[in-house]
Amino acid sequence: NTQIGFVFGLHDGAWEKSLEELRLVAEGNGGRAHVSWGDGSERSALGTWCKKQRYLQKLGLLREDRKARLLEIGFVFSLQGEAWEKSLEELRLVAESNGGTAHVLRNDPERLELGRWCATQRTLEERGDLRADRKARLLEIGFDFDRQEVAWNQRLEELRLVAEGNGGVAHVHQRDPERPELGRWCDNQRARVGTLRPDRKARLRKIGFVFDPLEAAWEQSFEELRMVAAGNGGVAH
């Protein structure tokens, strides 16, 4: 009785099993129905199966019903399309661990390829060559196409890291030999405080940024003195 879903062909049974494995992978992988071929993992056999489905599709030998079911679970037949999906997933994970900021600098030493990929998406969007569905998915995870906005967010993140290692003082002097560009950026934010967007002002204050230049100078000097005391047996002198 075929009404209960019994599969008579051994080949059909094996195909159904692999499809189900791939469906479970997609469920736990942000909807990305893919396993890399030859990656040496416990799913290498499934990766080989994925590669075979692409090869059969390229030759025109993949059954239409099977193709439809693969597409239904998010399988990508184009290797270029799969590479895009992989980069999108990497960026989504970055955004999750980065307060919703889906951005990687082009020269980020830890994620060079992903940074270049982000820059490419902006270039494609500026030229009108980015597919509408891809643009929508990038926007969905918090990707910002505005290069100026991206640059501002990056400076804010740099300043946040400075504050974390500086006793909560979110300040860099303009003449700081290690971070002169960030120091100039800080001075620019103070100079523009009257016209600075409310959301930007709020985000700067959240990380401890001081808009009053005299107060900022005092905080910086106090932090320097605290460091002297820490390395001088508690003597702040």
Coordinates of N, CA and C in Angstrom, one line a residue, residues 3 23 27 30 97 106 109 125 186 208 222 227 236:
Q3 N 0.0 4.3 0.2 CA -0.6 5.4 0.9 C 0.1 5.8 2.1
R23 N 17.3 18.4 4.9 CA 16.3 19.2 5.5 C 16.5 19.6 6.9
E27 N 17.2 23.3 8.7 CA 16.5 23.8 9.9 C 17.4 24.3 10.9
G30 N 19.8 28.1 9.6 CA 19.2 29.4 9.0 C 18.6 29.2 7.7
S97 N 26.2 38.7 17.3 CA 27.1 38.8 18.3 C 27.6 40.3 18.4
R106 N 36.2 46.1 5.4 CA 36.9 45.4 4.2 C 38.3 45.0 4.6
P109 N 41.2 42.2 9.8 CA 42.2 41.1 9.6 C 41.7 39.7 9.9
E125 N 24.8 47.3 -5.2 CA 23.6 48.1 -4.9 C 23.7 49.5 -5.5
C186 N 36.4 61.8 17.4 CA 35.9 62.2 18.7 C 35.7 63.8 18.8
G208 N 29.6 56.0 27.3 CA 30.4 56.8 28.2 C 31.1 58.0 27.5
F222 N 42.5 62.0 34.7 CA 42.2 61.2 35.8 C 42.5 59.7 35.6
M227 N 46.1 55.0 36.4 CA 47.0 54.0 35.9 C 48.4 54.1 36.6
A236 N 49.1 57.9 43.9 CA 48.7 58.6 42.7 C 49.4 60.0 42.6

